């Protein structure tokens, strides 16, 4: 690991220096939560994923998903699993990183990122790319994110609810014909109600309303105050002390891997760094095993998987390597990854997920990774 000023600079100061809005936000979140931990939530069902995100959310700054290993994933854009994760992310203050490792030609990866049933870009703040096909995949993902952001201000969010009417709705709908829409609200959102009557009385007057279908259309602007508003105290659905994450999306380039005998050469890693420098407005940094900032103005963030702690009574400092999983995965301690190799965020999956108390274990990892960072600053 080459020596670089970012290794000795606090996350708070780095958050002010970086030009990437999402990197800046993440660094502030890290400082606020005293956490540089990412949970790799590799669980088989959507129910477990949402449960873990809610329970472990307070300890982490990034939640990493593999949506394609999750059964029961609900693809509904407004009420599905992605949307639910996004609301837990707002509640606990973490970013969602879909570990999709896009690895195809540019045109294909752009469509995989922005389209399909999963519509990854809608709910994942961060994704990553396996750059083996070449730098064009990075350029195409950047283009996809740019186009998505440009479309966003005009996007109409439509939600439909069906329910029994309230007194107000009853009065509003009094004069309407059966099934005919009535506009009842015009302040920025359009709300249309279609009253359905049980039948007509003998005198030609309408019978009682049995259901009201409410169609709400909201136009969310990128310049909306939602983005700059500091979260009001007492609102439990929003993490206090910081505004909501910006809409800007971010990319991590898979520059090095944790698996034994992988084929990522030094030349490949160097090409990843060059691609990152060419797309600084979109690339946040790397999935790597060490810090890769070398030029004076490099301010990339590094996230490192292959992380486990030895059992509680063992000294992690004398034991940088902690074995593997028998399937090629290799593990190092947070001390080695953050303190020695200079990475910023430790990614932990089974080390936490397989513990008898994953919530408590996540705190043990958070505290070890944070200690490794604070000690690195002083060393
Ligand atoms: O080099 C890598 C890159 C990644 S993103 N090695 C990895 O293990 N990962 C991912 O990190 C992997 O796909 C898995 O989701 C997680 C590690 O999980 P763990 O259970 O071994 O901690």
Coordinates of C-alpha atoms and ligand atoms in Angstrom, one line a residue:
X1 CA 0.0 0.0 0.0
X2 CA 1.4 3.4 -1.1
X3 CA 1.3 6.2 1.4
X4 CA -1.4 8.7 0.5
X5 CA -2.9 11.7 2.4
X6 CA -6.4 10.1 2.5
X7 CA -5.0 7.4 4.8
X8 CA -4.4 10.0 7.5
X9 CA -7.4 12.2 6.9
X10 CA -10.6 11.8 8.8
X11 CA -13.8 10.8 7.0
X12 CA -15.3 14.1 8.0
X13 CA -12.6 16.1 6.3
X14 CA -12.6 13.8 3.3
X15 CA -16.4 14.3 3.0
X16 CA -15.8 18.0 2.4
X17 CA -13.0 17.5 -0.2
X18 CA -14.7 15.0 -2.5
X19 CA -16.7 16.2 -5.5
X20 CA -18.9 13.1 -5.7
X21 CA -22.2 13.9 -3.9
X22 CA -22.9 10.3 -2.8
X23 CA -19.3 9.7 -1.5
X24 CA -19.5 12.9 0.4
X25 CA -22.8 11.9 2.0
X26 CA -21.5 8.4 2.8
X27 CA -18.4 9.8 4.5
X28 CA -20.6 12.1 6.6
X29 CA -22.8 9.2 7.5
X30 CA -19.7 7.2 8.6
X31 CA -18.6 10.1 10.8
X32 CA -22.0 10.6 12.3
X33 CA -22.6 6.9 13.1
X34 CA -19.0 6.1 13.9
X35 CA -19.3 3.1 11.6
X36 CA -17.3 1.9 8.6
X37 CA -19.2 -1.4 8.4
X38 CA -21.1 -2.9 5.4
X39 CA -23.3 -5.8 6.1
X40 CA -23.3 -8.3 3.2
X41 CA -26.9 -9.5 3.7
X42 CA -26.6 -12.8 1.8
X43 CA -29.8 -14.4 3.0
X44 CA -32.3 -16.6 1.1
X45 CA -35.6 -14.8 1.6
X46 CA -36.9 -11.3 1.3
X47 CA -38.4 -11.6 4.7
X48 CA -35.0 -12.3 6.3
X49 CA -33.4 -9.5 4.3
X50 CA -35.9 -6.9 5.5
X51 CA -35.7 -8.2 9.1
X52 CA -31.9 -8.0 9.1
X53 CA -31.9 -4.5 7.5
X54 CA -34.2 -3.2 10.3
X55 CA -32.3 -4.9 13.1
X56 CA -28.7 -4.3 12.0
X57 CA -29.4 -1.0 10.2
X58 CA -28.2 1.1 13.3
X59 CA -24.7 -0.5 13.2
X60 CA -24.0 -0.1 9.5
X61 CA -23.5 2.6 6.8
X62 CA -24.0 0.3 3.8
X63 CA -26.2 -2.7 3.3
X64 CA -25.0 -5.0 0.4
X65 CA -27.5 -7.1 -1.4
X66 CA -27.5 -9.8 -4.0
X67 CA -31.2 -9.4 -5.1
X68 CA -30.9 -12.5 -7.4
X69 CA -30.3 -14.9 -4.5
X70 CA -33.3 -13.8 -2.6
X71 CA -36.6 -15.7 -3.0
X72 CA -39.8 -13.8 -2.7
X73 CA -38.3 -10.6 -4.0
X74 CA -41.3 -8.3 -4.7
X75 CA -40.6 -6.3 -7.9
X76 CA -43.3 -3.7 -7.4
X77 CA -41.6 -0.3 -7.9
X78 CA -43.5 1.5 -5.1
X79 CA -44.3 -1.2 -2.6
X80 CA -41.9 -4.0 -3.3
X81 CA -38.7 -5.2 -1.6
X82 CA -36.5 -2.5 -3.1
X83 CA -38.8 0.2 -2.0
X84 CA -39.1 -1.3 1.5
X85 CA -35.3 -1.5 1.7
X86 CA -35.1 2.1 0.6
X87 CA -37.4 3.2 3.4
X88 CA -35.4 1.2 6.0
X89 CA -32.3 2.9 4.6
X90 CA -33.9 6.3 5.3
X91 CA -35.0 5.2 8.8
X92 CA -31.6 3.9 9.9
X93 CA -29.2 6.0 7.8
X94 CA -27.5 3.6 5.4
X95 CA -26.9 3.2 1.7
X96 CA -28.0 0.2 -0.4
X97 CA -25.3 -1.4 -2.5
X98 CA -26.5 -4.0 -5.0
X99 CA -23.5 -6.3 -5.6
X100 CA -24.6 -7.0 -9.1
X101 CA -21.0 -7.1 -10.6
X102 CA -22.2 -6.1 -14.0
X103 CA -19.9 -7.8 -16.5
X104 CA -21.0 -7.4 -20.1
X105 CA -20.8 -5.0 -23.1
X106 CA -21.8 -1.4 -22.4
X107 CA -25.2 -1.5 -24.1
X108 CA -26.3 -4.6 -22.1
X109 CA -25.1 -3.4 -18.7
X110 CA -26.9 -0.1 -19.1
X111 CA -30.2 -2.0 -19.7
X112 CA -29.5 -4.4 -16.9
X113 CA -28.9 -1.5 -14.5
X114 CA -31.9 0.7 -15.5
X115 CA -34.5 -1.8 -16.7
X116 CA -35.9 -5.2 -16.3
X117 CA -38.1 -6.3 -13.4
X118 CA -35.6 -5.4 -10.8
X119 CA -35.0 -1.7 -11.9
X120 CA -31.9 -1.8 -9.7
X121 CA -31.2 1.9 -10.2
X122 CA -34.5 2.9 -8.5
X123 CA -33.6 1.5 -5.1
X124 CA -29.8 0.9 -5.1
X125 CA -27.7 3.9 -4.3
X126 CA -24.5 2.0 -5.3
X127 CA -23.7 -0.8 -7.8
X128 CA -20.5 -2.4 -8.9
X129 CA -18.9 -3.5 -12.2
X130 CA -16.5 -6.3 -13.1
X131 CA -14.5 -4.4 -15.6
X132 CA -13.1 -7.4 -17.5
X133 CA -15.1 -6.5 -20.7
X134 CA -13.3 -3.1 -20.8
X135 CA -13.8 0.5 -19.8
X136 CA -17.0 0.9 -22.0
X137 CA -19.0 -0.8 -19.3
X138 CA -18.2 2.0 -16.8
X139 CA -19.0 4.7 -19.4
X140 CA -22.4 3.0 -20.2
X141 CA -23.4 2.6 -16.6
X142 CA -22.5 6.3 -16.0
X143 CA -24.7 7.2 -19.0
X144 CA -27.5 5.1 -17.6
X145 CA -27.3 6.9 -14.3
X146 CA -27.2 10.3 -16.0
X147 CA -30.2 9.5 -18.2
X148 CA -32.2 8.2 -15.1
X149 CA -31.4 11.4 -13.2
X150 CA -32.4 13.6 -16.1
X151 CA -35.8 11.8 -16.3
X152 CA -36.3 11.8 -12.6
X153 CA -37.7 15.3 -12.2
X154 CA -40.5 14.6 -14.6
X155 CA -41.3 11.2 -13.3
X156 CA -44.9 10.7 -12.1
X157 CA -45.4 8.5 -9.1
X158 CA -48.8 6.9 -9.2
X159 CA -50.3 5.1 -6.3
X160 CA -53.7 3.5 -6.1
X161 CA -55.6 2.7 -2.9
X162 CA -59.0 1.3 -2.5
X163 CA -60.8 1.8 0.7
X164 CA -64.0 2.7 2.4
X165 CA -64.9 6.4 2.2
X166 CA -64.5 9.0 4.9
X167 CA -67.2 11.6 5.6
X168 CA -65.2 14.3 3.6
X169 CA -64.9 12.0 0.6
X170 CA -68.6 11.2 0.8
X171 CA -69.4 14.9 0.6
X172 CA -66.9 15.6 -2.3
X173 CA -68.3 12.7 -4.2
X174 CA -72.0 13.5 -3.6
X175 CA -72.6 15.2 -6.9
X176 CA -70.5 12.9 -9.0
X177 CA -72.0 10.3 -11.3
X178 CA -71.2 6.6 -10.6
X179 CA -67.6 5.8 -11.3
X180 CA -66.8 9.3 -12.6
X181 CA -63.6 10.8 -11.3
X182 CA -63.6 13.8 -8.9
X183 CA -60.5 15.9 -8.4
X184 CA -60.3 16.8 -4.8
X185 CA -56.8 18.1 -4.3
X186 CA -54.7 20.3 -6.5
X187 CA -51.7 21.3 -4.4
X188 CA -48.8 19.8 -6.3
X189 CA -50.4 16.4 -6.4
X190 CA -53.5 15.3 -8.2
X191 CA -55.8 13.1 -6.4
X192 CA -58.8 11.6 -8.2
X193 CA -61.5 9.6 -6.5
X194 CA -63.9 7.3 -8.3
X195 CA -66.9 6.6 -6.1
X196 CA -68.7 3.4 -6.6
X197 CA -72.4 3.3 -5.5
X198 CA -74.2 0.3 -4.2
X199 CA -77.2 1.0 -6.4
X200 CA -79.9 3.6 -7.2
X201 CA -82.9 4.3 -5.0
X202 CA -86.4 4.2 -6.5
X203 CA -86.5 8.0 -6.7
X204 CA -83.5 8.1 -8.9
X205 CA -81.1 9.3 -6.1
X206 CA -77.9 7.5 -5.6
X207 CA -77.5 4.8 -2.9
X208 CA -74.7 4.6 -0.4
X209 CA -71.0 4.7 -1.5
X210 CA -69.4 1.3 -0.9
X211 CA -65.9 2.0 -2.0
X212 CA -63.6 4.8 -3.1
X213 CA -60.6 4.3 -5.4
X214 CA -58.0 7.0 -4.8
X215 CA -55.4 7.6 -7.5
X216 CA -52.6 9.8 -6.3
X217 CA -50.1 11.2 -8.8
X218 CA -47.0 12.9 -7.4
X219 CA -44.4 14.8 -9.4
X220 CA -41.1 14.6 -7.5
X221 CA -38.6 17.2 -8.5
X222 CA -34.8 16.7 -8.2
X223 CA -34.8 20.2 -6.7
X224 CA -37.4 19.1 -4.1
X225 CA -36.9 20.4 -0.6
X226 CA -36.9 16.7 0.4
X227 CA -33.3 16.5 -0.6
X228 CA -32.0 19.4 1.5
X229 CA -34.4 19.2 4.4
X230 CA -32.8 18.2 7.7
X231 CA -34.8 15.5 9.2
X232 CA -37.2 16.7 11.9
X233 CA -36.6 15.4 15.4
X234 CA -39.2 12.8 16.4
X235 CA -39.9 11.5 12.9
X236 CA -39.1 7.9 13.4
X237 CA -39.2 7.1 9.7
X238 CA -36.1 9.3 9.0
X239 CA -32.6 9.0 10.5
X240 CA -31.9 12.1 12.5
X241 CA -28.9 14.4 12.1
X242 CA -28.5 14.3 8.4
X243 CA -30.6 15.0 5.4
X244 CA -31.8 12.2 3.0
X245 CA -29.2 10.7 0.6
X246 CA -28.8 12.6 -2.7
X247 CA -30.4 11.1 -5.8
X248 CA -27.0 10.8 -7.4
X249 CA -26.0 7.2 -8.0
X250 CA -22.5 5.8 -7.5
X251 CA -20.4 2.9 -8.9
X252 CA -17.6 0.8 -7.3
X253 CA -15.2 -0.9 -9.7
X254 CA -14.2 -4.4 -8.8
X255 CA -10.5 -3.9 -8.9
X256 CA -9.3 -6.8 -6.7
X257 CA -10.9 -9.9 -5.3
X258 CA -10.7 -11.7 -2.0
X259 CA -11.0 -15.2 -3.6
X260 CA -7.9 -17.5 -3.8
X261 CA -6.2 -17.7 -7.2
X262 CA -8.4 -15.0 -8.8
X263 CA -7.2 -13.6 -12.2
X264 CA -7.2 -9.9 -11.4
X265 CA -3.6 -8.9 -12.3
X266 CA -1.9 -5.7 -11.3
X267 CA -2.4 -4.4 -14.9
X268 CA -6.2 -5.0 -14.5
X269 CA -6.3 -3.2 -11.2
X270 CA -4.4 -0.3 -12.6
X271 CA -6.9 -0.1 -15.6
X272 CA -9.7 0.1 -13.0
X273 CA -8.0 3.0 -11.3
X274 CA -7.7 4.8 -14.7
X275 CA -11.3 4.2 -15.5
X276 CA -12.3 5.6 -12.1
X277 CA -10.3 8.8 -12.7
X278 CA -12.1 9.2 -16.1
X279 CA -15.5 9.0 -14.5
X280 CA -15.1 10.8 -11.2
X281 CA -18.7 12.1 -11.3
X282 CA -20.0 8.6 -11.1
X283 CA -17.3 6.3 -9.7
X284 CA -17.1 6.4 -5.9
X285 CA -14.2 4.0 -5.6
X286 CA -13.3 0.3 -5.5
X287 CA -14.0 -3.1 -4.2
X288 CA -10.4 -3.9 -3.4
X289 CA -8.1 -5.5 -0.9
X290 CA -6.1 -2.4 -0.3
X291 CA -6.2 1.4 -0.8
X292 CA -5.6 2.4 -4.4
X293 CA -5.3 6.1 -4.2
X294 CA -1.9 7.2 -5.5
X295 CA -2.2 10.5 -7.3
X296 CA -2.4 13.6 -5.2
X297 CA -6.1 14.3 -6.1
X298 CA -7.3 10.7 -5.8
X299 CA -10.1 10.6 -3.2
X300 CA -11.7 7.2 -3.9
X301 CA -13.4 5.2 -1.3
X302 CA -12.5 1.5 -0.8
X303 CA -14.7 -1.3 0.4
X304 CA -13.2 -4.7 1.3
X305 CA -14.9 -8.1 1.5
X306 CA -13.3 -11.2 2.9
X307 CA -13.5 -10.0 6.5
X308 CA -13.9 -11.9 9.7
X309 CA -12.9 -11.5 13.3
X310 CA -11.3 -14.3 15.3
X311 CA -13.3 -15.5 18.4
X312 CA -13.6 -12.8 21.1
X313 CA -10.6 -13.9 23.2
X314 CA -8.1 -13.9 20.4
X315 CA -5.9 -10.9 19.6
X316 CA -6.8 -9.8 16.1
X317 CA -3.6 -7.8 15.7
X318 CA -1.3 -10.8 15.8
X319 CA -3.7 -12.7 13.5
X320 CA -4.2 -10.7 10.3
X321 CA -5.4 -13.7 8.4
X322 CA -8.3 -15.8 9.7
X323 CA -8.6 -18.6 7.2
X324 CA -11.2 -19.2 4.6
X325 CA -14.6 -20.8 3.9
X326 CA -13.3 -23.9 2.0
X327 CA -14.8 -22.5 -1.2
X328 CA -12.0 -20.1 -2.1
X329 CA -13.0 -17.2 0.1
X330 CA -10.1 -15.8 2.2
X331 CA -10.6 -13.8 5.3
X332 CA -8.6 -11.0 7.0
X333 CA -9.4 -9.1 10.2
X334 CA -10.7 -5.5 10.2
X335 CA -7.3 -4.5 11.8
X336 CA -5.5 -5.8 8.7
X337 CA -8.0 -4.5 6.2
X338 CA -8.6 -1.0 7.5
X339 CA -5.6 -0.4 9.7
X340 CA -2.8 -1.9 7.6
X341 CA -4.1 -2.2 4.0
X342 CA -5.8 1.3 4.2
X343 CA -9.3 0.3 3.1
X344 CA -12.2 2.4 4.4
X345 CA -15.2 0.1 4.8
X346 CA -15.2 -3.6 5.9
X347 CA -17.7 -5.8 4.2
X348 CA -18.9 -8.7 6.4
X349 CA -21.4 -11.4 5.6
X350 CA -21.2 -14.8 7.3
X351 CA -19.1 -13.5 10.1
X352 CA -22.2 -11.6 11.3
X353 CA -25.0 -13.7 9.8
X354 CA -23.9 -17.0 11.3
X355 CA -23.3 -15.7 14.8
X356 CA -25.8 -16.8 17.5
X357 CA -26.7 -13.1 18.0
X358 CA -26.1 -11.3 14.6
X359 CA -27.2 -7.9 16.1
X360 CA -24.6 -8.1 18.9
X361 CA -22.0 -9.4 16.5
X362 CA -22.5 -6.6 14.0
X363 CA -21.7 -4.2 16.9
X364 CA -18.5 -6.1 17.6
X365 CA -17.5 -5.8 14.0
X366 CA -18.5 -2.1 13.8
X367 CA -16.4 -1.3 16.9
X368 CA -13.3 -3.3 15.6
X369 CA -13.4 -1.7 12.2
X370 CA -13.9 1.8 13.6
X371 CA -11.0 1.3 16.1
X372 CA -8.8 0.2 13.2
X373 CA -9.6 3.4 11.4
X374 CA -9.0 5.7 14.4
X375 CA -5.7 4.0 15.2
X376 CA -4.6 4.3 11.6
X377 CA -5.2 8.1 11.7
X378 CA -2.8 8.3 14.7
X379 CA -0.2 5.9 13.6
Ligands
LIG1 O1 -13.7 -10.0 -4.0 C1 -14.9 -10.1 -3.5 C2 -15.9 -9.2 -3.9 C3 -17.1 -9.3 -3.3 S1 -18.3 -8.1 -3.6 N1 -15.1 -11.1 -2.6 C4 -16.4 -11.2 -2.0 O2 -16.6 -12.1 -1.1 N2 -17.4 -10.3 -2.4 C5 -18.8 -10.5 -1.8 O3 -18.7 -10.2 -0.4 C6 -19.4 -11.8 -1.9 O4 -20.2 -11.9 -3.1 C7 -20.3 -11.9 -0.7 O5 -21.5 -11.4 -0.9 C8 -19.5 -11.1 0.3 C9 -18.6 -11.9 1.3 O6 -19.4 -12.6 2.2 P1 -18.8 -13.4 3.4 O7 -19.9 -14.2 3.9 O8 -17.6 -14.3 2.9 O9 -18.3 -12.4 4.4

